[in-house]
mmCIF file with all atom_site columns, C-alpha atoms in Angstrom:
data_model
loop_
_atom_site.group_PDB
_atom_site.id
_atom_site.type_symbol
_atom_site.label_atom_id
_atom_site.label_alt_id
_atom_site.label_comp_id
_atom_site.label_asym_id
_atom_site.label_entity_id
_atom_site.label_seq_id
_atom_site.pdbx_PDB_ins_code
_atom_site.Cartn_x
_atom_site.Cartn_y
_atom_site.Cartn_z
_atom_site.occupancy
_atom_site.B_iso_or_equiv
_atom_site.pdbx_formal_charge
_atom_site.auth_seq_id
_atom_site.auth_comp_id
_atom_site.auth_asym_id
_atom_site.auth_atom_id
_atom_site.pdbx_PDB_model_num
ATOM 1   C CA . MET A 1 1   ? 10.997  1.901   -17.339 1.00 80.00 ? 1   MET A CA 1
ATOM 2   C CA . TYR A 1 2   ? 8.965   3.094   -14.352 1.00 84.00 ? 2   TYR A CA 1
ATOM 3   C CA . GLU A 1 3   ? 5.963   5.432   -14.650 1.00 88.00 ? 3   GLU A CA 1
ATOM 4   C CA . GLU A 1 4   ? 3.418   6.654   -12.151 1.00 90.00 ? 4   GLU A CA 1
ATOM 5   C CA . ARG A 1 5   ? 0.400   8.961   -12.065 1.00 88.00 ? 5   ARG A CA 1
ATOM 6   C CA . LYS A 1 6   ? -2.505  9.798   -9.785  1.00 89.00 ? 6   LYS A CA 1
ATOM 7   C CA . SER A 1 7   ? -5.694  7.789   -10.210 1.00 85.00 ? 7   SER A CA 1
ATOM 8   C CA . SER A 1 8   ? -8.460  9.616   -12.045 1.00 82.00 ? 8   SER A CA 1
ATOM 9   C CA . VAL A 1 9   ? -11.004 7.424   -10.224 1.00 79.00 ? 9   VAL A CA 1
ATOM 10  C CA . VAL A 1 10  ? -9.869  7.341   -6.585  1.00 78.00 ? 10  VAL A CA 1
ATOM 11  C CA . PRO A 1 11  ? -8.291  10.330  -4.793  1.00 78.00 ? 11  PRO A CA 1
ATOM 12  C CA . GLY A 1 12  ? -4.999  9.596   -3.033  1.00 82.00 ? 12  GLY A CA 1
ATOM 13  C CA . VAL A 1 13  ? -4.247  6.445   -5.031  1.00 86.00 ? 13  VAL A CA 1
ATOM 14  C CA . VAL A 1 14  ? -1.144  6.315   -7.259  1.00 89.00 ? 14  VAL A CA 1
ATOM 15  C CA . LEU A 1 15  ? -1.061  4.060   -10.327 1.00 88.00 ? 15  LEU A CA 1
ATOM 16  C CA . TRP A 1 16  ? 2.323   2.803   -11.456 1.00 89.00 ? 16  TRP A CA 1
ATOM 17  C CA . THR A 1 17  ? 3.832   0.492   -14.044 1.00 85.00 ? 17  THR A CA 1
ATOM 18  C CA . ARG A 1 18  ? 7.269   -0.976  -14.423 1.00 84.00 ? 18  ARG A CA 1
ATOM 19  C CA . ARG A 1 19  ? 8.499   -2.776  -17.514 1.00 81.00 ? 19  ARG A CA 1
ATOM 20  C CA . GLN A 1 20  ? 11.931  -4.247  -17.138 1.00 74.00 ? 20  GLN A CA 1
ATOM 21  C CA . GLY A 1 21  ? 14.349  -3.896  -19.960 1.00 72.00 ? 21  GLY A CA 1
ATOM 22  C CA . ALA A 1 22  ? 17.072  -4.792  -17.506 1.00 60.00 ? 22  ALA A CA 1
ATOM 23  C CA . PRO A 1 23  ? 19.878  -7.256  -18.183 1.00 65.00 ? 23  PRO A CA 1
ATOM 24  C CA . LEU A 1 24  ? 19.959  -10.626 -16.472 1.00 61.00 ? 24  LEU A CA 1
ATOM 25  C CA . GLY A 1 25  ? 20.701  -10.330 -12.762 1.00 64.00 ? 25  GLY A CA 1
ATOM 26  C CA . ALA A 1 26  ? 19.259  -6.807  -12.340 1.00 77.00 ? 26  ALA A CA 1
ATOM 27  C CA . HIS A 1 27  ? 17.598  -5.734  -9.092  1.00 81.00 ? 27  HIS A CA 1
ATOM 28  C CA . VAL A 1 28  ? 15.123  -3.045  -8.068  1.00 83.00 ? 28  VAL A CA 1
ATOM 29  C CA . ARG A 1 29  ? 15.401  -1.433  -4.639  1.00 87.00 ? 29  ARG A CA 1
ATOM 30  C CA . VAL A 1 30  ? 12.158  -0.176  -3.052  1.00 86.00 ? 30  VAL A CA 1
ATOM 31  C CA . LEU A 1 31  ? 12.465  2.173   -0.078  1.00 86.00 ? 31  LEU A CA 1
ATOM 32  C CA . PRO A 1 32  ? 9.952   2.155   2.808   1.00 84.00 ? 32  PRO A CA 1
ATOM 33  C CA . ASP A 1 33  ? 7.189   4.724   2.258   1.00 84.00 ? 33  ASP A CA 1
ATOM 34  C CA . ALA A 1 34  ? 4.407   3.665   4.702   1.00 83.00 ? 34  ALA A CA 1
ATOM 35  C CA . CYS A 1 35  ? 2.269   2.621   1.714   1.00 89.00 ? 35  CYS A CA 1
ATOM 36  C CA . MET A 1 36  ? 0.968   -0.734  0.534   1.00 93.00 ? 36  MET A CA 1
ATOM 37  C CA . ASP A 1 37  ? 0.645   -1.787  -3.097  1.00 93.00 ? 37  ASP A CA 1
ATOM 38  C CA . LEU A 1 38  ? -1.620  -4.142  -5.036  1.00 91.00 ? 38  LEU A CA 1
ATOM 39  C CA . MET A 1 39  ? 0.406   -5.423  -8.023  1.00 91.00 ? 39  MET A CA 1
ATOM 40  C CA . TRP A 1 40  ? -0.484  -7.351  -11.177 1.00 87.00 ? 40  TRP A CA 1
ATOM 41  C CA . THR A 1 41  ? 2.439   -9.363  -12.536 1.00 86.00 ? 41  THR A CA 1
ATOM 42  C CA . GLY A 1 42  ? 2.875   -12.733 -14.169 1.00 83.00 ? 42  GLY A CA 1
ATOM 43  C CA . GLY A 1 43  ? -0.891  -13.216 -14.382 1.00 83.00 ? 43  GLY A CA 1
ATOM 44  C CA . ARG A 1 44  ? -1.526  -12.835 -10.663 1.00 87.00 ? 44  ARG A CA 1
ATOM 45  C CA . LEU A 1 45  ? -2.333  -10.227 -8.039  1.00 91.00 ? 45  LEU A CA 1
ATOM 46  C CA . LEU A 1 46  ? 0.157   -9.632  -5.211  1.00 92.00 ? 46  LEU A CA 1
ATOM 47  C CA . VAL A 1 47  ? 0.079   -7.407  -2.147  1.00 94.00 ? 47  VAL A CA 1
ATOM 48  C CA . ALA A 1 48  ? 3.225   -5.580  -1.057  1.00 94.00 ? 48  ALA A CA 1
ATOM 49  C CA . GLY A 1 49  ? 2.958   -4.870  2.648   1.00 93.00 ? 49  GLY A CA 1
ATOM 50  C CA . PRO A 1 50  ? 4.537   -1.883  4.361   1.00 93.00 ? 50  PRO A CA 1
ATOM 51  C CA . ASP A 1 51  ? 8.320   -2.206  4.465   1.00 91.00 ? 51  ASP A CA 1
ATOM 52  C CA . THR A 1 52  ? 10.516  -1.485  7.467   1.00 88.00 ? 52  THR A CA 1
ATOM 53  C CA . THR A 1 53  ? 13.731  -1.582  5.394   1.00 89.00 ? 53  THR A CA 1
ATOM 54  C CA . ALA A 1 54  ? 14.582  -1.371  1.716   1.00 90.00 ? 54  ALA A CA 1
ATOM 55  C CA . HIS A 1 55  ? 13.139  -4.290  -0.249  1.00 89.00 ? 55  HIS A CA 1
ATOM 56  C CA . VAL A 1 56  ? 15.345  -5.626  -3.046  1.00 89.00 ? 56  VAL A CA 1
ATOM 57  C CA . THR A 1 57  ? 13.710  -7.648  -5.828  1.00 84.00 ? 57  THR A CA 1
ATOM 58  C CA . ALA A 1 58  ? 15.404  -9.538  -8.642  1.00 81.00 ? 58  ALA A CA 1
ATOM 59  C CA . VAL A 1 59  ? 13.888  -8.656  -12.025 1.00 78.00 ? 59  VAL A CA 1
ATOM 60  C CA . ARG A 1 60  ? 13.896  -10.295 -15.420 1.00 77.00 ? 60  ARG A CA 1
ATOM 61  C CA . ALA A 1 61  ? 13.998  -8.560  -18.786 1.00 77.00 ? 61  ALA A CA 1
ATOM 62  C CA . GLY A 1 62  ? 10.485  -8.112  -20.140 1.00 78.00 ? 62  GLY A CA 1
ATOM 63  C CA . GLU A 1 63  ? 8.844   -8.524  -16.728 1.00 81.00 ? 63  GLU A CA 1
ATOM 64  C CA . GLU A 1 64  ? 5.934   -6.128  -16.336 1.00 83.00 ? 64  GLU A CA 1
ATOM 65  C CA . TYR A 1 65  ? 4.096   -4.788  -13.296 1.00 85.00 ? 65  TYR A CA 1
ATOM 66  C CA . ALA A 1 66  ? 0.870   -2.772  -13.201 1.00 84.00 ? 66  ALA A CA 1
ATOM 67  C CA . ALA A 1 67  ? 0.074   -1.592  -9.695  1.00 88.00 ? 67  ALA A CA 1
ATOM 68  C CA . VAL A 1 68  ? -1.943  0.539   -7.327  1.00 89.00 ? 68  VAL A CA 1
ATOM 69  C CA . ARG A 1 69  ? -0.221  2.255   -4.387  1.00 92.00 ? 69  ARG A CA 1
ATOM 70  C CA . PHE A 1 70  ? -2.698  2.957   -1.614  1.00 89.00 ? 70  PHE A CA 1
ATOM 71  C CA . PRO A 1 71  ? -2.137  5.983   0.588   1.00 87.00 ? 71  PRO A CA 1
ATOM 72  C CA . PRO A 1 72  ? -0.791  5.281   4.088   1.00 88.00 ? 72  PRO A CA 1
ATOM 73  C CA . GLY A 1 73  ? -3.389  3.568   6.269   1.00 88.00 ? 73  GLY A CA 1
ATOM 74  C CA . ALA A 1 74  ? -5.884  2.808   3.474   1.00 86.00 ? 74  ALA A CA 1
ATOM 75  C CA . ALA A 1 75  ? -4.999  -0.713  2.301   1.00 88.00 ? 75  ALA A CA 1
ATOM 76  C CA . PRO A 1 76  ? -5.882  -2.584  5.523   1.00 88.00 ? 76  PRO A CA 1
ATOM 77  C CA . SER A 1 77  ? -9.516  -1.497  5.113   1.00 82.00 ? 77  SER A CA 1
ATOM 78  C CA . VAL A 1 78  ? -9.547  -2.615  1.483   1.00 82.00 ? 78  VAL A CA 1
ATOM 79  C CA . LEU A 1 79  ? -7.829  -5.929  2.155   1.00 83.00 ? 79  LEU A CA 1
ATOM 80  C CA . GLY A 1 80  ? -9.483  -6.682  5.472   1.00 83.00 ? 80  GLY A CA 1
ATOM 81  C CA . VAL A 1 81  ? -6.091  -7.472  7.016   1.00 88.00 ? 81  VAL A CA 1
ATOM 82  C CA . PRO A 1 82  ? -4.145  -5.356  9.536   1.00 91.00 ? 82  PRO A CA 1
ATOM 83  C CA . ALA A 1 83  ? -0.964  -3.883  8.037   1.00 93.00 ? 83  ALA A CA 1
ATOM 84  C CA . ARG A 1 84  ? 1.141   -5.551  10.749  1.00 93.00 ? 84  ARG A CA 1
ATOM 85  C CA . GLU A 1 85  ? 0.297   -8.962  9.242   1.00 94.00 ? 85  GLU A CA 1
ATOM 86  C CA . LEU A 1 86  ? 1.715   -7.931  5.853   1.00 94.00 ? 86  LEU A CA 1
ATOM 87  C CA . ARG A 1 87  ? 4.760   -5.981  7.084   1.00 93.00 ? 87  ARG A CA 1
ATOM 88  C CA . ASP A 1 88  ? 7.848   -6.697  4.916   1.00 94.00 ? 88  ASP A CA 1
ATOM 89  C CA . LEU A 1 89  ? 5.941   -9.299  2.858   1.00 94.00 ? 89  LEU A CA 1
ATOM 90  C CA . ARG A 1 90  ? 4.868   -9.815  -0.755  1.00 93.00 ? 90  ARG A CA 1
ATOM 91  C CA . VAL A 1 91  ? 1.901   -12.212 -0.766  1.00 94.00 ? 91  VAL A CA 1
ATOM 92  C CA . PRO A 1 92  ? -0.800  -13.325 -3.218  1.00 94.00 ? 92  PRO A CA 1
ATOM 93  C CA . LEU A 1 93  ? -4.011  -11.312 -2.811  1.00 92.00 ? 93  LEU A CA 1
ATOM 94  C CA . ALA A 1 94  ? -5.836  -14.662 -2.586  1.00 90.00 ? 94  ALA A CA 1
ATOM 95  C CA . GLU A 1 95  ? -4.359  -15.060 0.920   1.00 89.00 ? 95  GLU A CA 1
ATOM 96  C CA . SER A 1 96  ? -6.204  -11.927 2.090   1.00 84.00 ? 96  SER A CA 1
ATOM 97  C CA . TRP A 1 97  ? -9.444  -11.832 0.115   1.00 84.00 ? 97  TRP A CA 1
ATOM 98  C CA . PRO A 1 98  ? -12.245 -14.320 -0.342  1.00 86.00 ? 98  PRO A CA 1
ATOM 99  C CA . GLN A 1 99  ? -11.390 -16.527 -3.321  1.00 86.00 ? 99  GLN A CA 1
ATOM 100 C CA . ARG A 1 100 ? -14.374 -15.416 -5.407  1.00 89.00 ? 100 ARG A CA 1
ATOM 101 C CA . ARG A 1 101 ? -13.664 -11.701 -4.943  1.00 85.00 ? 101 ARG A CA 1
ATOM 102 C CA . GLU A 1 102 ? -9.961  -12.132 -5.760  1.00 86.00 ? 102 GLU A CA 1
ATOM 103 C CA . ARG A 1 103 ? -10.763 -14.243 -8.835  1.00 86.00 ? 103 ARG A CA 1
ATOM 104 C CA . GLU A 1 104 ? -13.282 -11.659 -10.145 1.00 85.00 ? 104 GLU A CA 1
ATOM 105 C CA . LEU A 1 105 ? -10.739 -8.834  -9.828  1.00 82.00 ? 105 LEU A CA 1
ATOM 106 C CA . ALA A 1 106 ? -7.950  -10.947 -11.347 1.00 83.00 ? 106 ALA A CA 1
ATOM 107 C CA . GLU A 1 107 ? -10.185 -11.826 -14.324 1.00 83.00 ? 107 GLU A CA 1
ATOM 108 C CA . ARG A 1 108 ? -11.177 -8.193  -14.788 1.00 80.00 ? 108 ARG A CA 1
ATOM 109 C CA . VAL A 1 109 ? -7.552  -7.109  -14.795 1.00 79.00 ? 109 VAL A CA 1
ATOM 110 C CA . ALA A 1 110 ? -6.456  -9.983  -17.067 1.00 79.00 ? 110 ALA A CA 1
ATOM 111 C CA . GLU A 1 111 ? -9.131  -9.161  -19.662 1.00 78.00 ? 111 GLU A CA 1
ATOM 112 C CA . SER A 1 112 ? -8.078  -5.522  -19.896 1.00 73.00 ? 112 SER A CA 1
ATOM 113 C CA . ALA A 1 113 ? -5.933  -4.673  -22.899 1.00 62.00 ? 113 ALA A CA 1
ATOM 114 C CA . ASP A 1 114 ? -5.099  -1.248  -21.476 1.00 67.00 ? 114 ASP A CA 1
ATOM 115 C CA . ARG A 1 115 ? -2.599  -1.001  -18.594 1.00 61.00 ? 115 ARG A CA 1
ATOM 116 C CA . THR A 1 116 ? -4.285  2.168   -17.302 1.00 68.00 ? 116 THR A CA 1
ATOM 117 C CA . ALA A 1 117 ? -7.657  0.426   -17.226 1.00 68.00 ? 117 ALA A CA 1
ATOM 118 C CA . GLU A 1 118 ? -6.063  -2.483  -15.317 1.00 66.00 ? 118 GLU A CA 1
ATOM 119 C CA . ARG A 1 119 ? -4.767  -0.214  -12.608 1.00 69.00 ? 119 ARG A CA 1
ATOM 120 C CA . GLU A 1 120 ? -8.004  1.775   -12.396 1.00 72.00 ? 120 GLU A CA 1
ATOM 121 C CA . ALA A 1 121 ? -9.892  -1.538  -11.987 1.00 68.00 ? 121 ALA A CA 1
ATOM 122 C CA . MET A 1 122 ? -7.642  -2.418  -9.051  1.00 69.00 ? 122 MET A CA 1
ATOM 123 C CA . ALA A 1 123 ? -8.057  1.075   -7.565  1.00 69.00 ? 123 ALA A CA 1
ATOM 124 C CA . ALA A 1 124 ? -11.850 0.790   -7.825  1.00 67.00 ? 124 ALA A CA 1
ATOM 125 C CA . ALA A 1 125 ? -11.732 -1.788  -5.005  1.00 62.00 ? 125 ALA A CA 1
ATOM 126 C CA . TYR A 1 126 ? -10.861 1.127   -2.723  1.00 58.00 ? 126 TYR A CA 1
ATOM 127 C CA . GLY A 1 127 ? -13.092 3.985   -1.620  1.00 51.00 ? 127 GLY A CA 1
ATOM 128 C CA . PRO A 1 128 ? -12.095 7.109   0.274   1.00 48.00 ? 128 PRO A CA 1
ATOM 129 C CA . SER A 1 129 ? -14.551 6.275   3.074   1.00 43.00 ? 129 SER A CA 1
ATOM 130 C CA . THR A 1 130 ? -12.506 3.216   4.082   1.00 40.00 ? 130 THR A CA 1
ATOM 131 C CA . ARG A 1 131 ? -10.110 5.241   6.248   1.00 51.00 ? 131 ARG A CA 1
ATOM 132 C CA . ASP A 1 132 ? -11.329 5.530   9.758   1.00 70.00 ? 132 ASP A CA 1
ATOM 133 C CA . ARG A 1 133 ? -11.385 8.799   11.618  1.00 75.00 ? 133 ARG A CA 1
ATOM 134 C CA . ASP A 1 134 ? -8.342  8.008   13.799  1.00 79.00 ? 134 ASP A CA 1
ATOM 135 C CA . THR A 1 135 ? -6.174  7.031   10.809  1.00 84.00 ? 135 THR A CA 1
ATOM 136 C CA . ALA A 1 136 ? -7.076  10.322  9.126   1.00 84.00 ? 136 ALA A CA 1
ATOM 137 C CA . ALA A 1 137 ? -6.257  12.198  12.354  1.00 86.00 ? 137 ALA A CA 1
ATOM 138 C CA . VAL A 1 138 ? -2.836  10.509  12.630  1.00 87.00 ? 138 VAL A CA 1
ATOM 139 C CA . LEU A 1 139 ? -2.021  11.482  9.038   1.00 86.00 ? 139 LEU A CA 1
ATOM 140 C CA . ALA A 1 140 ? -3.226  15.056  9.563   1.00 87.00 ? 140 ALA A CA 1
ATOM 141 C CA . GLY A 1 141 ? -1.193  15.381  12.773  1.00 88.00 ? 141 GLY A CA 1
ATOM 142 C CA . ALA A 1 142 ? 1.922   13.950  11.124  1.00 85.00 ? 142 ALA A CA 1
ATOM 143 C CA . ARG A 1 143 ? 1.589   16.403  8.229   1.00 84.00 ? 143 ARG A CA 1
ATOM 144 C CA . ARG A 1 144 ? 1.389   19.270  10.738  1.00 86.00 ? 144 ARG A CA 1
ATOM 145 C CA . GLY A 1 145 ? 4.549   18.004  12.457  1.00 86.00 ? 145 GLY A CA 1
ATOM 146 C CA . LEU A 1 146 ? 2.926   16.865  15.707  1.00 88.00 ? 146 LEU A CA 1
ATOM 147 C CA . ALA A 1 147 ? 4.733   14.344  17.900  1.00 88.00 ? 147 ALA A CA 1
ATOM 148 C CA . VAL A 1 148 ? 3.157   11.081  19.062  1.00 90.00 ? 148 VAL A CA 1
ATOM 149 C CA . ARG A 1 149 ? 1.961   12.665  22.322  1.00 92.00 ? 149 ARG A CA 1
ATOM 150 C CA . GLY A 1 150 ? 0.301   15.535  20.455  1.00 92.00 ? 150 GLY A CA 1
ATOM 151 C CA . ILE A 1 151 ? -1.531  13.246  18.031  1.00 91.00 ? 151 ILE A CA 1
ATOM 152 C CA . ALA A 1 152 ? -2.728  10.955  20.853  1.00 93.00 ? 152 ALA A CA 1
ATOM 153 C CA . GLY A 1 153 ? -3.984  13.984  22.770  1.00 94.00 ? 153 GLY A CA 1
ATOM 154 C CA . GLU A 1 154 ? -5.873  15.319  19.755  1.00 91.00 ? 154 GLU A CA 1
ATOM 155 C CA . ILE A 1 155 ? -7.809  12.085  19.287  1.00 90.00 ? 155 ILE A CA 1
ATOM 156 C CA . HIS A 1 156 ? -8.230  11.524  23.041  1.00 92.00 ? 156 HIS A CA 1
ATOM 157 C CA . ILE A 1 157 ? -6.446  8.186   23.356  1.00 92.00 ? 157 ILE A CA 1
ATOM 158 C CA . SER A 1 158 ? -3.308  7.087   25.176  1.00 94.00 ? 158 SER A CA 1
ATOM 159 C CA . GLU A 1 159 ? 0.039   6.908   23.403  1.00 92.00 ? 159 GLU A CA 1
ATOM 160 C CA . ARG A 1 160 ? -0.061  3.144   23.875  1.00 92.00 ? 160 ARG A CA 1
ATOM 161 C CA . GLN A 1 161 ? -3.451  2.936   22.126  1.00 92.00 ? 161 GLN A CA 1
ATOM 162 C CA . LEU A 1 162 ? -2.105  5.142   19.356  1.00 91.00 ? 162 LEU A CA 1
ATOM 163 C CA . HIS A 1 163 ? 0.844   2.772   18.862  1.00 89.00 ? 163 HIS A CA 1
ATOM 164 C CA . ARG A 1 164 ? -1.520  -0.223  18.555  1.00 90.00 ? 164 ARG A CA 1
ATOM 165 C CA . ARG A 1 165 ? -3.765  1.552   16.065  1.00 89.00 ? 165 ARG A CA 1
ATOM 166 C CA . CYS A 1 166 ? -0.785  2.673   13.993  1.00 90.00 ? 166 CYS A CA 1
ATOM 167 C CA . VAL A 1 167 ? 0.550   -0.898  13.791  1.00 90.00 ? 167 VAL A CA 1
ATOM 168 C CA . ASP A 1 168 ? -2.819  -2.065  12.434  1.00 90.00 ? 168 ASP A CA 1
ATOM 169 C CA . ALA A 1 169 ? -3.232  0.839   9.997   1.00 90.00 ? 169 ALA A CA 1
ATOM 170 C CA . PHE A 1 170 ? 0.343   1.470   8.831   1.00 89.00 ? 170 PHE A CA 1
ATOM 171 C CA . GLY A 1 171 ? 2.323   -1.597  9.886   1.00 90.00 ? 171 GLY A CA 1
ATOM 172 C CA . TYR A 1 172 ? 4.508   0.452   12.250  1.00 86.00 ? 172 TYR A CA 1
ATOM 173 C CA . ARG A 1 173 ? 4.323   1.804   15.795  1.00 84.00 ? 173 ARG A CA 1
ATOM 174 C CA . ALA A 1 174 ? 3.911   5.549   15.992  1.00 80.00 ? 174 ALA A CA 1
ATOM 175 C CA . SER A 1 175 ? 7.372   7.089   16.289  1.00 79.00 ? 175 SER A CA 1
ATOM 176 C CA . PHE A 1 176 ? 9.317   10.065  15.057  1.00 62.00 ? 176 PHE A CA 1
ATOM 177 C CA . ALA A 1 177 ? 10.604  8.133   12.008  1.00 62.00 ? 177 ALA A CA 1
ATOM 178 C CA . VAL A 1 178 ? 7.148   6.823   11.100  1.00 70.00 ? 178 VAL A CA 1
ATOM 179 C CA . LEU A 1 179 ? 5.573   10.239  11.449  1.00 64.00 ? 179 LEU A CA 1
ATOM 180 C CA . ARG A 1 180 ? 8.246   11.642  9.106   1.00 66.00 ? 180 ARG A CA 1
ATOM 181 C CA . ARG A 1 181 ? 7.338   8.977   6.490   1.00 67.00 ? 181 ARG A CA 1
ATOM 182 C CA . LEU A 1 182 ? 3.633   9.705   6.873   1.00 67.00 ? 182 LEU A CA 1
ATOM 183 C CA . ARG A 1 183 ? 4.287   13.439  6.535   1.00 60.00 ? 183 ARG A CA 1
ATOM 184 C CA . ARG A 1 184 ? 5.711   12.794  3.034   1.00 62.00 ? 184 ARG A CA 1
ATOM 185 C CA . GLY A 1 185 ? 2.686   10.701  1.954   1.00 55.00 ? 185 GLY A CA 1
#
């Protein structure tokens, strides 16, 4: 069963859980959404980078996930790693964060008896001020339906610079398809 809701602590963050009651050999298909997730499963914290294609994961009955989905462009500031380095990957958070910080969050999550509290604890690592001005401008332009050239012009940078900044923030170059994904976010 899959459930999601908006965080009551951090605007723009979505909290989700998945508990698999699936038979042996079941798979879950995750479509690209320009977001990155911080997931708690099997006693560890994992980061799901931005996907360029559908990601298919084998699941086991009884497997449980509690996760935070960061809005497009937000996770790189939280993790301290450009999105391009995590594109199409699922990696332990310990590979991105200092060991002490990752361990403290993992312990906090592990000690929580309430799945909602677990996810809110993970979301608390994020603050709305972590998005830089250009990332916010790209998202605003995409939501208004602007093309790459229009967004670059609004923030007074070249299209090439915009592409580089988008790769770091979202994991993708700015393009029509990416802007459509961001528009949905």
